[in-house]
mmCIF file of C-alpha atoms in Angstrom:
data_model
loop_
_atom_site.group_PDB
_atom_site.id
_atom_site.type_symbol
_atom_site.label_atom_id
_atom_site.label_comp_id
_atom_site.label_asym_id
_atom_site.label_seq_id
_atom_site.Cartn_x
_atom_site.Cartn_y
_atom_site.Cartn_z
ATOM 1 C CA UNK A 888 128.114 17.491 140.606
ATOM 2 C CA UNK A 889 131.215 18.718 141.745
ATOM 3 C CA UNK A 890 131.751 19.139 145.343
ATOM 4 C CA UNK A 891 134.637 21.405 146.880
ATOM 5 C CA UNK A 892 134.558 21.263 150.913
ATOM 6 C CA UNK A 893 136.651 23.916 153.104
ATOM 7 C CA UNK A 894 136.950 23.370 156.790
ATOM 8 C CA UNK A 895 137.129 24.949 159.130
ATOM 9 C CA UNK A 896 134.303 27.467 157.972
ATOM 10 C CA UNK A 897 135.584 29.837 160.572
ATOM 11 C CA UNK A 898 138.708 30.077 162.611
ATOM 12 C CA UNK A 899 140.097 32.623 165.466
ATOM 13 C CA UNK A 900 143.370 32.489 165.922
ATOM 14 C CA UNK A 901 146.106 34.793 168.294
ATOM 15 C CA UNK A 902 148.653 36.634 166.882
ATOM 16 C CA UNK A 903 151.758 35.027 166.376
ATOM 17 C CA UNK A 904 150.498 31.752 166.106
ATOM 18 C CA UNK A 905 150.647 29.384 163.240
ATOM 19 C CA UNK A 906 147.454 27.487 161.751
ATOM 20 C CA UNK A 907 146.173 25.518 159.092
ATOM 21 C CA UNK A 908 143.133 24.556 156.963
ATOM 22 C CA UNK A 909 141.699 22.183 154.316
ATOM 23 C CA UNK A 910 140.259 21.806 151.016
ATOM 24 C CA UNK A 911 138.808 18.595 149.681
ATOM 25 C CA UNK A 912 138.023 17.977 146.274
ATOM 26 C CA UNK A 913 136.949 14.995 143.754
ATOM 27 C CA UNK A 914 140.376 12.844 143.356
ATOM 28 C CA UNK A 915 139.589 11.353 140.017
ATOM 29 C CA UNK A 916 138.977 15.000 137.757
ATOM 30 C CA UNK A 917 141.954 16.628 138.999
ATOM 31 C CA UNK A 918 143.310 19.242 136.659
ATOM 32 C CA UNK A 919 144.391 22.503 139.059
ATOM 33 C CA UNK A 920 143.960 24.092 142.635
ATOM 34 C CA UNK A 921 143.628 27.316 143.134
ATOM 35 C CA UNK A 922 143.854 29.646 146.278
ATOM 36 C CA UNK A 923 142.727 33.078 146.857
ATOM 37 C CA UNK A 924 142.834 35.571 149.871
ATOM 38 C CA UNK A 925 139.257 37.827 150.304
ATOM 39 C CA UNK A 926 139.578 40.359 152.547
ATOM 40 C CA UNK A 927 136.648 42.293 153.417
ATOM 41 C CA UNK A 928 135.898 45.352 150.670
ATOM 42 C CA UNK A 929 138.548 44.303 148.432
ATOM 43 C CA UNK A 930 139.433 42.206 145.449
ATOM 44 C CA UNK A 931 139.911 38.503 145.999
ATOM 45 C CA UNK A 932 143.390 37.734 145.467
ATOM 46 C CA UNK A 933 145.451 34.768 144.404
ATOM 47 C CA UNK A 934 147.690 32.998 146.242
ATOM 48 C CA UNK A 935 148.568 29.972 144.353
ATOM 49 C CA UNK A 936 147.608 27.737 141.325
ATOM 50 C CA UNK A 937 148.532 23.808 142.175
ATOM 51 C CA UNK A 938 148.727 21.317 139.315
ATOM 52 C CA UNK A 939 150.887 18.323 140.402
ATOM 53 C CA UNK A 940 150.456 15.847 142.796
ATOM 54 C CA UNK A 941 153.083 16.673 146.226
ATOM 55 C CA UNK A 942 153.451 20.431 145.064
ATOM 56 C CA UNK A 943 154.273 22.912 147.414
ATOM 57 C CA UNK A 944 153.731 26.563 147.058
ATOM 58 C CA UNK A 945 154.771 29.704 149.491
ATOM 59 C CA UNK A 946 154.467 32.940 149.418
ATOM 60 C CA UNK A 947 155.786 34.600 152.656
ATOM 61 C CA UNK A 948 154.197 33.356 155.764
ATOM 62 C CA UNK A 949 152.228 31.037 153.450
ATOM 63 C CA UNK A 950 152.207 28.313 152.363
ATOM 64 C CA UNK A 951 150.053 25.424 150.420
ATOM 65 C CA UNK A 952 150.599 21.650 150.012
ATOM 66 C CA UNK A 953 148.812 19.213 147.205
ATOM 67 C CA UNK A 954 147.164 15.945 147.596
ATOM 68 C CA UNK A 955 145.493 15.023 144.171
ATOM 69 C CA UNK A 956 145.545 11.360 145.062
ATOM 70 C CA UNK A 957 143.241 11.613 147.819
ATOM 71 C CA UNK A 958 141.844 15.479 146.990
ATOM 72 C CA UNK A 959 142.950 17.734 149.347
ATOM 73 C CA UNK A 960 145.022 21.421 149.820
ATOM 74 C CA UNK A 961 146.346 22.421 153.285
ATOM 75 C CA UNK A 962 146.523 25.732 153.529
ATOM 76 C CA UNK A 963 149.242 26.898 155.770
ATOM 77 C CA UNK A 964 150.097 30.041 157.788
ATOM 78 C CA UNK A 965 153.040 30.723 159.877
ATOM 79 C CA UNK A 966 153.090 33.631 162.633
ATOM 80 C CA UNK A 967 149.846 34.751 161.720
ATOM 81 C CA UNK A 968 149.436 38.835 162.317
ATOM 82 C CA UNK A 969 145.996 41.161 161.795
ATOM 83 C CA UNK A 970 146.699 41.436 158.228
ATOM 84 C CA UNK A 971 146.078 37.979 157.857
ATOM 85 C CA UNK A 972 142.390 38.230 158.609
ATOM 86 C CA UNK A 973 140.096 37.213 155.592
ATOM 87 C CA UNK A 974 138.450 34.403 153.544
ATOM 88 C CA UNK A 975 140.562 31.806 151.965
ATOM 89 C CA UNK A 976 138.382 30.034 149.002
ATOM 90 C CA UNK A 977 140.110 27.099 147.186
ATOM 91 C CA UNK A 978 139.308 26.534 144.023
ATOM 92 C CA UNK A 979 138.937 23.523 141.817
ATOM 93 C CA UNK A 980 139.534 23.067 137.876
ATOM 94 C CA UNK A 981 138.293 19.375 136.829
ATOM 95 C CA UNK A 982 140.155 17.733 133.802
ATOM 96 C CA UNK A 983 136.825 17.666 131.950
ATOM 97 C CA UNK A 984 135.751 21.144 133.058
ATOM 98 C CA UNK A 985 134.011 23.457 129.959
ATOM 99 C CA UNK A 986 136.604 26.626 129.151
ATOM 100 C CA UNK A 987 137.880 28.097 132.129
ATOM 101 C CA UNK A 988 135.141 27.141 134.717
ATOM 102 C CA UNK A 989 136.174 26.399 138.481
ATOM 103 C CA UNK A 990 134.775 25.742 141.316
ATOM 104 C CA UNK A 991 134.902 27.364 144.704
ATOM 105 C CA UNK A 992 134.340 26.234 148.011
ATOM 106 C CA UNK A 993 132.348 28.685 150.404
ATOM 107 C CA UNK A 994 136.001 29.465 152.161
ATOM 108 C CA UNK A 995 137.427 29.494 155.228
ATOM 109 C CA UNK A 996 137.257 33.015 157.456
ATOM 110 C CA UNK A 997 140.008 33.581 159.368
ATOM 111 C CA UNK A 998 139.952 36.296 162.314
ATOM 112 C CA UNK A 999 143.184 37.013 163.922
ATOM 113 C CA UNK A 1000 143.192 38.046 167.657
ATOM 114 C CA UNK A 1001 145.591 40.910 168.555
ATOM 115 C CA UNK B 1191 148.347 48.368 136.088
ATOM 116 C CA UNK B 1192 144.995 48.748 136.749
ATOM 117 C CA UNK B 1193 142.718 46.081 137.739
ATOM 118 C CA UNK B 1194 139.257 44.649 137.287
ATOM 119 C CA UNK B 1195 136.743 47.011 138.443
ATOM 120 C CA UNK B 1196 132.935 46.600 139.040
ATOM 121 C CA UNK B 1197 130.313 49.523 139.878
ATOM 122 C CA UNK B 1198 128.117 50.372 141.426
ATOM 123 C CA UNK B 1199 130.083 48.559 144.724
ATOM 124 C CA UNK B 1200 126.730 48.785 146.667
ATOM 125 C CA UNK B 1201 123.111 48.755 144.825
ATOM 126 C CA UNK B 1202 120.031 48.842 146.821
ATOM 127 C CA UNK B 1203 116.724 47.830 145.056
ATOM 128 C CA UNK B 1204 113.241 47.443 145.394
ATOM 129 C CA UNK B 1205 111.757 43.848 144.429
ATOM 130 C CA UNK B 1206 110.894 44.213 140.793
ATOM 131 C CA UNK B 1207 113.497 46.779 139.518
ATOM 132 C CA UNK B 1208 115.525 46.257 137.239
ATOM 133 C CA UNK B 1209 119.119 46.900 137.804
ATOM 134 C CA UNK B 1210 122.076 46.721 135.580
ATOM 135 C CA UNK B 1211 126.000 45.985 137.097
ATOM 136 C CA UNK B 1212 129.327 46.729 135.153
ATOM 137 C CA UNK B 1213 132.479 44.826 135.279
ATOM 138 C CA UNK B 1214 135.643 46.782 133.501
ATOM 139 C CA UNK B 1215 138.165 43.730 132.987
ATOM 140 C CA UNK B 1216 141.733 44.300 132.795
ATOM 141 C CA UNK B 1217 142.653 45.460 129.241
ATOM 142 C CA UNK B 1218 143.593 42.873 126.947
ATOM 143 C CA UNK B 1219 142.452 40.186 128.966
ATOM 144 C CA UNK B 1220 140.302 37.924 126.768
ATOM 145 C CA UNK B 1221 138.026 35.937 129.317
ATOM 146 C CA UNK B 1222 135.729 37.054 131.676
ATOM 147 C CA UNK B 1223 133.537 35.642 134.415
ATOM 148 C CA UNK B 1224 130.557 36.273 136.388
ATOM 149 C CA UNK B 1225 129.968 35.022 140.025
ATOM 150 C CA UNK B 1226 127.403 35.024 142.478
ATOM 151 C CA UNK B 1227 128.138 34.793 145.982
ATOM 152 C CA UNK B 1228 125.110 34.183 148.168
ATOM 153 C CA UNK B 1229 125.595 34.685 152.032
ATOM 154 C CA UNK B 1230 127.479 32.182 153.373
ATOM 155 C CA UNK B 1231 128.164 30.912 150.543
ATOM 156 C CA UNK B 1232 131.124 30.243 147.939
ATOM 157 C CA UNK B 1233 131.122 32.231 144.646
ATOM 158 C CA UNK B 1234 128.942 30.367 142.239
ATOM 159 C CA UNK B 1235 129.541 30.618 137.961
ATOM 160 C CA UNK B 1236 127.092 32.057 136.256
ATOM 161 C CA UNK B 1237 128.403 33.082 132.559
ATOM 162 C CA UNK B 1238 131.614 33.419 130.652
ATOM 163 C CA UNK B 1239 132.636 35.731 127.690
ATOM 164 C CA UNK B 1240 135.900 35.085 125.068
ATOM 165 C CA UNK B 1241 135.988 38.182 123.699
ATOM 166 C CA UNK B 1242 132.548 38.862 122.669
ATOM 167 C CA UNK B 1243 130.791 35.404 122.558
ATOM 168 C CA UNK B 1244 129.227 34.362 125.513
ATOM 169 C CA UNK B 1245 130.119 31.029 125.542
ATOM 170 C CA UNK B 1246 128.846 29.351 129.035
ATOM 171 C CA UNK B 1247 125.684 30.749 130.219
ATOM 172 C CA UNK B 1248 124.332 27.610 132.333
ATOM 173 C CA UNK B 1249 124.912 29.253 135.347
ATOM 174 C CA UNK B 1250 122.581 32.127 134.791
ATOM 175 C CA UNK B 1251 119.504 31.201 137.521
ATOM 176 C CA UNK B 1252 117.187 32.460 135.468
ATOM 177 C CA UNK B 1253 116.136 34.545 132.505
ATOM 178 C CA UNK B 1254 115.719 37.325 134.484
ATOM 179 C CA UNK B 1255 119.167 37.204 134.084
ATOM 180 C CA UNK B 1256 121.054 38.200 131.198
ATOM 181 C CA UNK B 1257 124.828 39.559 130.495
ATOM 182 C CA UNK B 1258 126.503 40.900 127.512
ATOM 183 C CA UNK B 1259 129.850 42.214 126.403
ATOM 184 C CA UNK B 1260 129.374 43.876 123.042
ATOM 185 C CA UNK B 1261 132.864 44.934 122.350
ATOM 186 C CA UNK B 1262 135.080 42.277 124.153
ATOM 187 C CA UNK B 1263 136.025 44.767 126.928
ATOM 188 C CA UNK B 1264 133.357 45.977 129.160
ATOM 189 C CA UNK B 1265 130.343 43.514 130.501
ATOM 190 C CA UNK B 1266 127.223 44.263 132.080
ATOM 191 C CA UNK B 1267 124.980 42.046 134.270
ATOM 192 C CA UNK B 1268 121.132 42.688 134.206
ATOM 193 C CA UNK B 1269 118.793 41.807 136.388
ATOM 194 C CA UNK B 1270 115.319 42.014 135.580
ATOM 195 C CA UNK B 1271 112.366 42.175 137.988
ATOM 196 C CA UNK B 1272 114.835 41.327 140.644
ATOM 197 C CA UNK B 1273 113.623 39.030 143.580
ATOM 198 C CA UNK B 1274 115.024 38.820 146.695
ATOM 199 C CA UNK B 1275 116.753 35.540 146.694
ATOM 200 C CA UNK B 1276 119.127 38.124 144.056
ATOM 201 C CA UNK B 1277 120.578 39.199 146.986
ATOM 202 C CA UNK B 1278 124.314 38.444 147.089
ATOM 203 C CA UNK B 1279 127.856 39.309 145.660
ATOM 204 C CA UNK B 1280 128.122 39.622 142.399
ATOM 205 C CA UNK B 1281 131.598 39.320 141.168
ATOM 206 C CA UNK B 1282 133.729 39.930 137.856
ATOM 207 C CA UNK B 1283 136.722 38.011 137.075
ATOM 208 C CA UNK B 1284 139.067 37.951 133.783
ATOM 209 C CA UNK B 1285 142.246 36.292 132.719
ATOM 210 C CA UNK B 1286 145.022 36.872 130.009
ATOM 211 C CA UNK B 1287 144.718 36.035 126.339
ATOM 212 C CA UNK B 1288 145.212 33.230 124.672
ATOM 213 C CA UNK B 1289 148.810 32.289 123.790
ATOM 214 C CA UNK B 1290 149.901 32.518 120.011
ATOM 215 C CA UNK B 1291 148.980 28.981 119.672
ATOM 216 C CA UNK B 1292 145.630 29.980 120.388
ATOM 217 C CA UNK B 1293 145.904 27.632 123.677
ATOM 218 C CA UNK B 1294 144.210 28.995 126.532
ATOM 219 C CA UNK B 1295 146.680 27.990 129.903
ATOM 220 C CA UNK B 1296 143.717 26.058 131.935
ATOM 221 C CA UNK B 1297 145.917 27.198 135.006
ATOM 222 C CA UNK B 1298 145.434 30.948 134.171
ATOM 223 C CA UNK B 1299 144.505 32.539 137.194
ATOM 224 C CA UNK B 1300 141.219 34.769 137.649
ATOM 225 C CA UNK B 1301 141.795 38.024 138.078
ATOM 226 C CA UNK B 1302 138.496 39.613 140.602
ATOM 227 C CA UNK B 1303 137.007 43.147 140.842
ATOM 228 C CA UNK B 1304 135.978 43.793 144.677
ATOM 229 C CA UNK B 1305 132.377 42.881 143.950
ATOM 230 C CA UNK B 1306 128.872 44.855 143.835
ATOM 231 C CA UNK B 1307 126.268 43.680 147.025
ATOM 232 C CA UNK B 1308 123.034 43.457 145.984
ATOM 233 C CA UNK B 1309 120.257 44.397 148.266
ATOM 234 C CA UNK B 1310 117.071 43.507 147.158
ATOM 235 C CA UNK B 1311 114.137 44.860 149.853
#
């Protein structure tokens, strides 16, 4: 069985400061890494798709790291602001995975304090 | 463009109804995915449709459970005689067509409708 670990499972953070979480995955069946923002009442959305060992992503304040030799994704957010508040859910493809299957963690929910 | 939408958003159901939840994919997109997400909880597969063909059902709890997608565009999930423990998220994903190789980019990303909560009484 495939096991995909978040932690934190929740986090409060103040406004303006930076933070960071982590997802663990198997090492060995590494194929991809995906992240994706939930905010409540709306689509999950993604953030990145990881593939290769030391990769770094960003996307604004965001950012993500990659770890496939010992399976784990920091997740990282500078300055955070309200609009940051959601779920963050990694994501993990295995090389021997059927079609297009992944699997999720059960996220890390982020509230930001004004 | 438009994206993945699902309806009803909300459903409210007595134990034992049956109850029936659509997933409109974006257009042209080829795959699509079903998830539950139980409280707590991440979102767990339950079935996936190329086109038509439903090609990974192993996720489907039970067979109370049963999806379709007759003409490669829309899907329904249907649950029958619904229980309870059915109460979650249930949430719709799809991704772009194969390339003209026929390859299928395993790093496609999943695009996700906003869900429909299920509240079983």
């Amino acid at each position: 069985i495939l096991n995909v670990e978040q932690s934190p499972q929740s986090l409060h953070v103040q406004e303006g400061d930076s933070t960071n979480f982590t997802c663990s995955f198997p090492s060995s069946n590494f194929y991809a890494l995906h992240w994706y923002r939930w905010e409540t009442a709306k689509s999950p959305e993604a953030l990145f798709v990881m593939t290769l060992n030391g990769d770094e992503k960003k996307k604004g304040r965001i950012s993500a790291t990659l770890n496939t030799k010992e399976g784990y994704s920091y997740l990282y957010i500078k300055g955070s602001q309200p609009e940051d508040s959601a779920t963050y859910l990694c994501a993990f493809r295995a090389l021997t995975s059927r079609d297009d299957k992944i699997i999720f963690g059960k996220g890390t929910r982020l509230h930001i304090l004004p | 463009g438009a994206g993945v939408s699902q309806s009803p958003r909300y459903k409210v159901a007595k134990r034992g109804q049956d109850v029936a939840l659509r997933c409109d994919p974006i257009s042209g997109h080829v795959s699509l995915f079903w998830y539950q997400q139980a409280l707590g909880q991440g979102p767990e597969f339950l079935t996936y449709f190329q086109n038509e063909a439903q090609l990974d059902k192993s996720g489907l709890p039970s067979d109370r459970f049963f999806a379709e997608r007759p003409e490669g565009s829309v899907s329904t999930l249907k649950i029958q005689r619904t229980q309870q423990e059915d109460s979650a998220v249930y949430l719709c994903a799809s991704s772009p067509p194969r390339r003209a190789s026929g390859a299928v980019l395993r790093t496609d990303t999943q695009y996700f409708g906003p869900g429909t909560r299920l509240t079983v009484l």
